[in-house]
Tab-separated table of C-alpha atoms and ligand atoms in Angstrom:
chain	number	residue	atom	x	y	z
A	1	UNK	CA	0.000	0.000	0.000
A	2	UNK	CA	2.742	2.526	0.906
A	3	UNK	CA	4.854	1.217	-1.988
A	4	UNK	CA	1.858	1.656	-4.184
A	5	UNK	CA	1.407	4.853	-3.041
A	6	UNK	CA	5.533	6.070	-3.776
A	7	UNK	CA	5.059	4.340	-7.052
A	8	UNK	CA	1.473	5.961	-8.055
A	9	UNK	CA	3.032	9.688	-7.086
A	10	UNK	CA	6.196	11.196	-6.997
A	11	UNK	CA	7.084	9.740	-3.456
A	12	UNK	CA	8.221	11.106	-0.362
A	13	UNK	CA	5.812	14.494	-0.246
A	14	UNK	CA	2.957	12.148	-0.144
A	15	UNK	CA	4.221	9.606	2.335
A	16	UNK	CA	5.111	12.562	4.454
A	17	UNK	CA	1.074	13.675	4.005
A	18	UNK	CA	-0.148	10.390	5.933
A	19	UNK	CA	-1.597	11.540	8.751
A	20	UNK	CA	-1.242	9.331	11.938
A	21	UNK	CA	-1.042	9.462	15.414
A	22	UNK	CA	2.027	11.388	15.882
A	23	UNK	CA	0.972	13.754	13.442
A	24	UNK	CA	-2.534	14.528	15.056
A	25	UNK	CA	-0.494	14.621	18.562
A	26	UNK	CA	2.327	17.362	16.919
A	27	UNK	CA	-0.236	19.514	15.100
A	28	UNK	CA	-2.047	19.653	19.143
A	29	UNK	CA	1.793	20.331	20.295
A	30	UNK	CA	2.399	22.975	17.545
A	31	UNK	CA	-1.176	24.660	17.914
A	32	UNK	CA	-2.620	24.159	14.954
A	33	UNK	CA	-6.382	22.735	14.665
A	34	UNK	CA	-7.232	19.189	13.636
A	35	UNK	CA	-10.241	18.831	11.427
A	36	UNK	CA	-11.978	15.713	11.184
A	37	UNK	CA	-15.559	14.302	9.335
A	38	UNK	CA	-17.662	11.224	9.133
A	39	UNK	CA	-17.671	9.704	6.426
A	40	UNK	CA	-19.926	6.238	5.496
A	41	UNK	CA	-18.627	5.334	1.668
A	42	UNK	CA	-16.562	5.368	-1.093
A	43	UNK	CA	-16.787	8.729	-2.763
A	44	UNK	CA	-17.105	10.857	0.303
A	45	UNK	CA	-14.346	9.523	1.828
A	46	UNK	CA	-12.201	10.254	-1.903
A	47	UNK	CA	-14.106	14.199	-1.500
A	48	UNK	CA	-13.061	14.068	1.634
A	49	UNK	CA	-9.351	12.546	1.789
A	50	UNK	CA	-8.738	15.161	-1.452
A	51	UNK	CA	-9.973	18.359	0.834
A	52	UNK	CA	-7.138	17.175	2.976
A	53	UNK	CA	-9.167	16.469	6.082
A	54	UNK	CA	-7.275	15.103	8.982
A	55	UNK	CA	-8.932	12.122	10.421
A	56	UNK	CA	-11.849	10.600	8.392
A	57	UNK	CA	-14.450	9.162	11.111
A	58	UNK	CA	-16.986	5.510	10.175
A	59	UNK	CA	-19.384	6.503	12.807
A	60	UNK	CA	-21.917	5.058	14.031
A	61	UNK	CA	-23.960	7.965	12.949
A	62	UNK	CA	-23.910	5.778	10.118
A	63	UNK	CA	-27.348	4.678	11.591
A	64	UNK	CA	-29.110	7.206	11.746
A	65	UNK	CA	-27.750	9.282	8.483
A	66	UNK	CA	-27.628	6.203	6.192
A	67	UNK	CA	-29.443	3.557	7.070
A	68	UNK	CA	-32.673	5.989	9.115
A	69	UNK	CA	-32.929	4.495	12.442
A	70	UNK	CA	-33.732	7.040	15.250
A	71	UNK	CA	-30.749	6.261	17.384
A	72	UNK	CA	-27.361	4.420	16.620
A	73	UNK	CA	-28.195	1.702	18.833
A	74	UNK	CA	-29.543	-0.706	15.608
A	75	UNK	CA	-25.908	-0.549	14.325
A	76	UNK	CA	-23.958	-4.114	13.999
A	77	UNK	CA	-20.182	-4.764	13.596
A	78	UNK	CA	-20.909	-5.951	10.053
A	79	UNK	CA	-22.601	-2.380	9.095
A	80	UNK	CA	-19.473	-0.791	10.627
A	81	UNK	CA	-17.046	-2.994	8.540
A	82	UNK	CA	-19.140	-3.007	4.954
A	83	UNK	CA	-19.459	1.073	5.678
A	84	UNK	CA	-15.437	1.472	6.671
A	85	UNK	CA	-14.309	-1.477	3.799
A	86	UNK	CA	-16.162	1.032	1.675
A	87	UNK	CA	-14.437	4.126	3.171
A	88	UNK	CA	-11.070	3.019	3.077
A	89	UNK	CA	-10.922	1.949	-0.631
A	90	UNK	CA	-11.632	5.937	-1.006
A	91	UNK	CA	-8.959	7.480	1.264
A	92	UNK	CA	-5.043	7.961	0.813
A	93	UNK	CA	-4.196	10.532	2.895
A	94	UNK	CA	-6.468	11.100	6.347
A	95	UNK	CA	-6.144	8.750	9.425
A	96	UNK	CA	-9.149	6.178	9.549
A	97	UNK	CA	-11.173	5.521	12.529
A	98	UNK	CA	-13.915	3.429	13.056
A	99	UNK	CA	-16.235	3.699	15.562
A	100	UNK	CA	-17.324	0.017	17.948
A	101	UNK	CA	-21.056	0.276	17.871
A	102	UNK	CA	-23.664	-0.674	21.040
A	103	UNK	CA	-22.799	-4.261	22.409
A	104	UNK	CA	-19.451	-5.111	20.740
A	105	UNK	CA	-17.753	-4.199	24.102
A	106	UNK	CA	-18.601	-2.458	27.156
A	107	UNK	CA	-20.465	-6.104	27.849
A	108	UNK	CA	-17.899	-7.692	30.521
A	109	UNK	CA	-16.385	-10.180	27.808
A	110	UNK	CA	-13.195	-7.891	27.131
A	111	UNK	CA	-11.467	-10.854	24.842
A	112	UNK	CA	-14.395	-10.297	22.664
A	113	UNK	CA	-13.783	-6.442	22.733
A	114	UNK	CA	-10.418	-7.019	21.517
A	115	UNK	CA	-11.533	-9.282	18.702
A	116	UNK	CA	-14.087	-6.801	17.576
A	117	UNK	CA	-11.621	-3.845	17.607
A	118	UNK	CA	-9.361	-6.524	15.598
A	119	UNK	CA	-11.916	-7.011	13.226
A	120	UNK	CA	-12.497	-3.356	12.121
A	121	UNK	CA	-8.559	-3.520	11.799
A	122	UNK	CA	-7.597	-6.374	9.788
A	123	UNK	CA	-11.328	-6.889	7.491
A	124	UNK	CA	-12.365	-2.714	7.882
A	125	UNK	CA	-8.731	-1.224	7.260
A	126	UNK	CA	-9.520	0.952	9.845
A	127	UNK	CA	-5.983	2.220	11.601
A	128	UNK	CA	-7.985	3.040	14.489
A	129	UNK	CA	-11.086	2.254	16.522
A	130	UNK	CA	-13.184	4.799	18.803
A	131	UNK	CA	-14.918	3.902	21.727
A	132	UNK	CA	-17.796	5.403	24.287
A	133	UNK	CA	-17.017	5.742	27.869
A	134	UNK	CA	-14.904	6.898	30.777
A	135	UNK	CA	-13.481	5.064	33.984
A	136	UNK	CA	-15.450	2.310	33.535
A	137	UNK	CA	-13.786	0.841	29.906
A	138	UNK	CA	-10.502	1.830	30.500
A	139	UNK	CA	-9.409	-1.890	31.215
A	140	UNK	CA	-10.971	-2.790	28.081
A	141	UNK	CA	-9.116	0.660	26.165
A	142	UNK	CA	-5.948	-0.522	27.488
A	143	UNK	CA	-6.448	-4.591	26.124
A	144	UNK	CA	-7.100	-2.590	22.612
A	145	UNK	CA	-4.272	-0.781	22.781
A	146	UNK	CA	-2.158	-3.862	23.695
A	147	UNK	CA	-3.286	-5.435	20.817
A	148	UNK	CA	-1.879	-2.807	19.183
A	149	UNK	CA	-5.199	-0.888	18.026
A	150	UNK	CA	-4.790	2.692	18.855
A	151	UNK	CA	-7.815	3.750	20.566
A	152	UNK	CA	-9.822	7.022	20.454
A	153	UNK	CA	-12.048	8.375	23.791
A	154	UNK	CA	-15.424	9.854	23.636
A	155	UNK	CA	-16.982	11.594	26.314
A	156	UNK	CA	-20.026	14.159	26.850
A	157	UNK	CA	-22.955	13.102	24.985
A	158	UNK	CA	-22.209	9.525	24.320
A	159	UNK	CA	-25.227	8.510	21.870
A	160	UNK	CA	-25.042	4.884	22.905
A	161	UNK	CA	-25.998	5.746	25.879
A	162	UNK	CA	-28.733	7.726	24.890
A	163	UNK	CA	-31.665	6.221	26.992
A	164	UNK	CA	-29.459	6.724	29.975
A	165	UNK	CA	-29.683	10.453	29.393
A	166	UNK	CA	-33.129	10.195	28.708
A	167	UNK	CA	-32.453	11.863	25.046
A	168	UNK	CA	-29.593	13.405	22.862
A	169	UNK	CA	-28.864	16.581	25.444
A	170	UNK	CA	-26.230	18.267	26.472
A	171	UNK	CA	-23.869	16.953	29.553
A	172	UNK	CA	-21.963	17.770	32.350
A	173	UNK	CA	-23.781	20.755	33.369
A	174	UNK	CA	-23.598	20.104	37.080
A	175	UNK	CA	-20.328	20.891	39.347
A	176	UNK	CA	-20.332	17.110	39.970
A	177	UNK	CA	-21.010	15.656	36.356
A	178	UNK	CA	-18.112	18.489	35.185
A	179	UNK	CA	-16.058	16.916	38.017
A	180	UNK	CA	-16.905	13.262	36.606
A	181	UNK	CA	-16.136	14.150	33.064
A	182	UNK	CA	-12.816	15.218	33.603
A	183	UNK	CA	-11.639	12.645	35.645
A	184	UNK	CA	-12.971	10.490	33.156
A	185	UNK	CA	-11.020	12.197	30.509
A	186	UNK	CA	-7.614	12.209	32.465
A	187	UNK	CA	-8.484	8.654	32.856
A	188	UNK	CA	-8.632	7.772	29.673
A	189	UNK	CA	-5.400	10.147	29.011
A	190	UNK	CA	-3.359	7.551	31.497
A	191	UNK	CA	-5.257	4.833	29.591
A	192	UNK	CA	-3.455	5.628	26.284
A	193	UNK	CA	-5.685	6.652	23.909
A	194	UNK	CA	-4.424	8.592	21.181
A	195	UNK	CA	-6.895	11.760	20.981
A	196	UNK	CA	-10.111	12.411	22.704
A	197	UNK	CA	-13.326	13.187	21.310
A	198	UNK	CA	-16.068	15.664	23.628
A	199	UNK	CA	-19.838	15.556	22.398
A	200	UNK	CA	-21.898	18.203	23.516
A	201	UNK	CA	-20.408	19.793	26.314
A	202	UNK	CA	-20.270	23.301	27.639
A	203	UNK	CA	-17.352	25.309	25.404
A	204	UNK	CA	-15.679	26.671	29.147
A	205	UNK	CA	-15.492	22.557	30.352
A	206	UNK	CA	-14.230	21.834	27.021
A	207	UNK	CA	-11.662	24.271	27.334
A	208	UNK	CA	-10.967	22.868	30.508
A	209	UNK	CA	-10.203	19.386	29.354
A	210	UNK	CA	-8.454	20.297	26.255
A	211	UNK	CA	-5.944	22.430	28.964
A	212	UNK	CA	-5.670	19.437	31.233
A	213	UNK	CA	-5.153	16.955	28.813
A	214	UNK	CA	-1.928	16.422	26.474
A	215	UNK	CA	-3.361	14.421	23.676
A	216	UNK	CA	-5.636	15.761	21.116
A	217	UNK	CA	-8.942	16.817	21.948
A	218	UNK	CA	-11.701	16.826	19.084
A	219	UNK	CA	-14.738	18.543	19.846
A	220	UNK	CA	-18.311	18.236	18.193
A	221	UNK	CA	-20.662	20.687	20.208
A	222	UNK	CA	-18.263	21.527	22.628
A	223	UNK	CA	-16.934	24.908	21.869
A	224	UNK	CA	-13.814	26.367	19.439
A	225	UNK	CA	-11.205	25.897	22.764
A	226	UNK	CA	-11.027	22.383	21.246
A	227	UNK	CA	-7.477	20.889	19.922
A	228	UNK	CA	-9.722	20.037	16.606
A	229	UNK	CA	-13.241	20.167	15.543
A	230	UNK	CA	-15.648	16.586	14.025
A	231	UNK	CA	-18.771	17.411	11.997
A	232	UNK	CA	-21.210	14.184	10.461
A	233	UNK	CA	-20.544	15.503	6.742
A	234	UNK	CA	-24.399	15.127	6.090
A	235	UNK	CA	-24.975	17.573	8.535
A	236	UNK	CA	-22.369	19.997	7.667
A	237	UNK	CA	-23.236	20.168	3.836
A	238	UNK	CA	-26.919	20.452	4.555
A	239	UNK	CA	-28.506	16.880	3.393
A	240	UNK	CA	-29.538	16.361	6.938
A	241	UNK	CA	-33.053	16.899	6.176
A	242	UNK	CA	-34.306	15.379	9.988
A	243	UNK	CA	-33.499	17.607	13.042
A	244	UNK	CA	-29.863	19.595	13.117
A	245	UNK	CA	-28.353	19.951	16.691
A	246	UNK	CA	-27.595	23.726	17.137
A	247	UNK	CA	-23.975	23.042	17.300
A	248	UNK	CA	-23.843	22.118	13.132
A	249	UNK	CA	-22.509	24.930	10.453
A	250	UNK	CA	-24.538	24.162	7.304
A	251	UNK	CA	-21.895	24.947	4.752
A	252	UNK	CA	-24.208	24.149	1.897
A	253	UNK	CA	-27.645	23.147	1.362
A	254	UNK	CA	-26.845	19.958	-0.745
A	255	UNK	CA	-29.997	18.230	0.095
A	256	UNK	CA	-32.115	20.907	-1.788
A	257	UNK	CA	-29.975	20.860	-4.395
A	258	UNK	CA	-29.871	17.470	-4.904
A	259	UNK	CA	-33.512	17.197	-5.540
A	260	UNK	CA	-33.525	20.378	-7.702
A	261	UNK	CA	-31.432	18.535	-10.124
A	262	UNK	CA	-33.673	15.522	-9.524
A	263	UNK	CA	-36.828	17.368	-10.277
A	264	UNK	CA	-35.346	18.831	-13.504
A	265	UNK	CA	-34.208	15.389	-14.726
A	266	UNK	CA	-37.868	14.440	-13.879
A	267	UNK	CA	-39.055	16.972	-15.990
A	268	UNK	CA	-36.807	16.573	-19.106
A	269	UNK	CA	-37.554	12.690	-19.381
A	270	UNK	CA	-41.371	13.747	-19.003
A	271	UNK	CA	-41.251	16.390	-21.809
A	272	UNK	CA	-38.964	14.262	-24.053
A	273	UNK	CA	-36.223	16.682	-23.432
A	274	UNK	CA	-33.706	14.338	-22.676
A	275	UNK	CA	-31.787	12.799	-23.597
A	276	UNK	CA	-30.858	14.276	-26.588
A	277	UNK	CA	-29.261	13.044	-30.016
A	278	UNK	CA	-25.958	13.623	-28.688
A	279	UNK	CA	-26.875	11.747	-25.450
A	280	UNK	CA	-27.050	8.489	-27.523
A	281	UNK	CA	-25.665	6.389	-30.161
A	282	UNK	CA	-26.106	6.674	-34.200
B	1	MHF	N1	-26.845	13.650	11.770
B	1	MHF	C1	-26.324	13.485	12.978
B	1	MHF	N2	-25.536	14.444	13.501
B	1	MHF	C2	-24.972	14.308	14.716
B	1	MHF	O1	-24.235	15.218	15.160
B	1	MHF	C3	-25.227	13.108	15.460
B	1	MHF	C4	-26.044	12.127	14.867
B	1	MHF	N3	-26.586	12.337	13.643
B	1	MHF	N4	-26.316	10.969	15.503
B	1	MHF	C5	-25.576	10.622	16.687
B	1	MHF	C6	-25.345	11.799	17.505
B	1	MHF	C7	-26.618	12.390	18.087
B	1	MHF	N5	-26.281	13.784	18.134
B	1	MHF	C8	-27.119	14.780	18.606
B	1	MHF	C9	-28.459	14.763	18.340
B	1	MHF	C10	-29.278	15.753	18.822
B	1	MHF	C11	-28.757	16.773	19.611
B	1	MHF	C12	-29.671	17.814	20.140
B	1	MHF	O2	-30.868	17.715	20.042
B	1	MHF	N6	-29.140	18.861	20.755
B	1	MHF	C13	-29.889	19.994	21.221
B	1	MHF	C14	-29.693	20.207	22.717
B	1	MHF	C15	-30.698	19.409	23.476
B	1	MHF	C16	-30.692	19.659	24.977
B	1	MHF	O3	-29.640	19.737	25.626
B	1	MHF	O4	-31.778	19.760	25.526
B	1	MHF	C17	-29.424	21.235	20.472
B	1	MHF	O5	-30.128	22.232	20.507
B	1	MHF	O6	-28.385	21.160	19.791
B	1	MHF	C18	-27.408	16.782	19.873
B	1	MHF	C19	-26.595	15.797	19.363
B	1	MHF	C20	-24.969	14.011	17.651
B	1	MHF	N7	-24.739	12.907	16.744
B	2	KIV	C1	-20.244	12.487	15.827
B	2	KIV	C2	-19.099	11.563	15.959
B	2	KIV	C3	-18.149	11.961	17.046
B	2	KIV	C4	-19.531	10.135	16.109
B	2	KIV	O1	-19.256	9.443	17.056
B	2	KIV	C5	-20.331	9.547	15.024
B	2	KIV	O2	-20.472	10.180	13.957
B	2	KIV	O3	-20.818	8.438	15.202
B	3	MG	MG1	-20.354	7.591	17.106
């Protein structure tokens, strides 16, 4: 793949390009921002990989933006590794992460974490795997890591857990749930994960974290004090068409341009207008 890579371009500018772990942890080191978006398939992960995006993200979004469940619970390991298989046949450049979805660890069988983590590793091509959860998976973070899977923390608004938290809102707005997150956070810190994603959290407790902490921190509703900044790339090119959390920048409004052009299509087949003489074959 690397070789493939040094052959296909002129070499060592573009091996230099991979991002990785050390290069998310030196641009945190050197002050300058990480950006990172989900991505589900083949061509958004090429758009994406070619805009030079740090760290491209399988989430388990992937449930509710792709395949329209109402939570990410539904997700399986098999939609995560057809969705990242996908993903990484369109990326060069951008570290890939995959997220574990709901009950392929945090279920007290930590061998079977491992082998899950494995899996989106050696089937997915993932280079990295993301899991939900503070103090209480960190034995099960540091058995990833072992295996040699670097591991990426997420804290706040943890969607798996979203019946706990009786809906998708906004956490640690108490002195003692602030408290909790960030000893969860420096927790996972001494764990070893790599970078740290916060969901949903006030921008001064982000700020707090992201000061405490020495890895990367990657927010998504949590403020600009962040080391970095995750969008779902649905959301932030407008083709979310359900609810948008207030946190999302619409940077275009794809989704009604999509079906413009689908409407007008509609229109030229129904009037005979296309295709055309030069749109076929003498
Ligand atoms: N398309 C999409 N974008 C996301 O960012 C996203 C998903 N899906 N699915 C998984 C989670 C769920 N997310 C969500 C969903 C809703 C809110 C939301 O309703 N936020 C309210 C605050 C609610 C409250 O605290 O009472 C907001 O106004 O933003 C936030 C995050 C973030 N993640
Ligand atoms: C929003 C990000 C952080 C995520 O976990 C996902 O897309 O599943
Ligand atoms: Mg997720």
């Amino acid at each position: 793949m690397f070789f493939k890579r040094l052959v296909k371009n002129d070499g060592v500018k573009r091996l230099q390009s991979k991002v990785n772990i050390n290069s998310l942890q030196n641009k945190k080191d050197n002050n300058q921002k990480i950006t990172m978006l989900t991505a589900y398939d083949y061509q958004f992960a090429k758009l994406i990989d070619e805009a030079e995006i740090d760290v491209i993200l399988v989430g388990d979004s992937l449930g509710m933006v792709v395949l329209g469940y109402d939570t990410t619970l539904e997700v399986t390991l098999d939609d995560m590794i057809y969705h990242t298989q996908a993903v990484a046949r369109g990326r060069e450049n951008a570290l890939l992460v995959a997220d574990l979805p709901f009950m392929t660890y945090k279920t007290g069988n930590i061998a079977q974490t491992v082998k899950n983590a494995g899996q989106l590793i050696k089937t997915a091509k993932a280079e990295a795997v993301k899991l939900e959860g503070g103090r209480e998976i960190v034995d099960e973070i540091a058995a990833v890591i072992r295996a040699g899977i670097p591991v990426m923390g997420h804290l706040g608004l943890t969607p798996q857990s979203v019946h706990q938290f009786g809906g998708f809102k906004v956490q640690g707005q108490t002195d003692a749930a602030a408290e909790k997150l960030i000893a969860d956070a420096l927790a996972l810190e001494e764990a070893g994960v790599f970078a740290l994603v916060l969901e949903c959290i006030s921008r001064d407790l982000a700020a707090k974290v992201t000061n405490q902490l020495s890895i990367p921190v990657i927010g998504i509703g949590a403020g600009r004090s962040c080391d970095g900044q995750v969008l779902v790339v649905h959301d932030m090119l407008g083709i979310n068409n359900q609810f948008v959390p207030k946190f999302v920048r619409e940077y275009d409004n794809l989704g009604e341009k999509v079906k413009k052009a689908i409407k007008t299509y509609k229109q030229d087949v129904e009037q005979g207008e296309f295709p055309t003489a030069g749109e076929s074959f003498s």
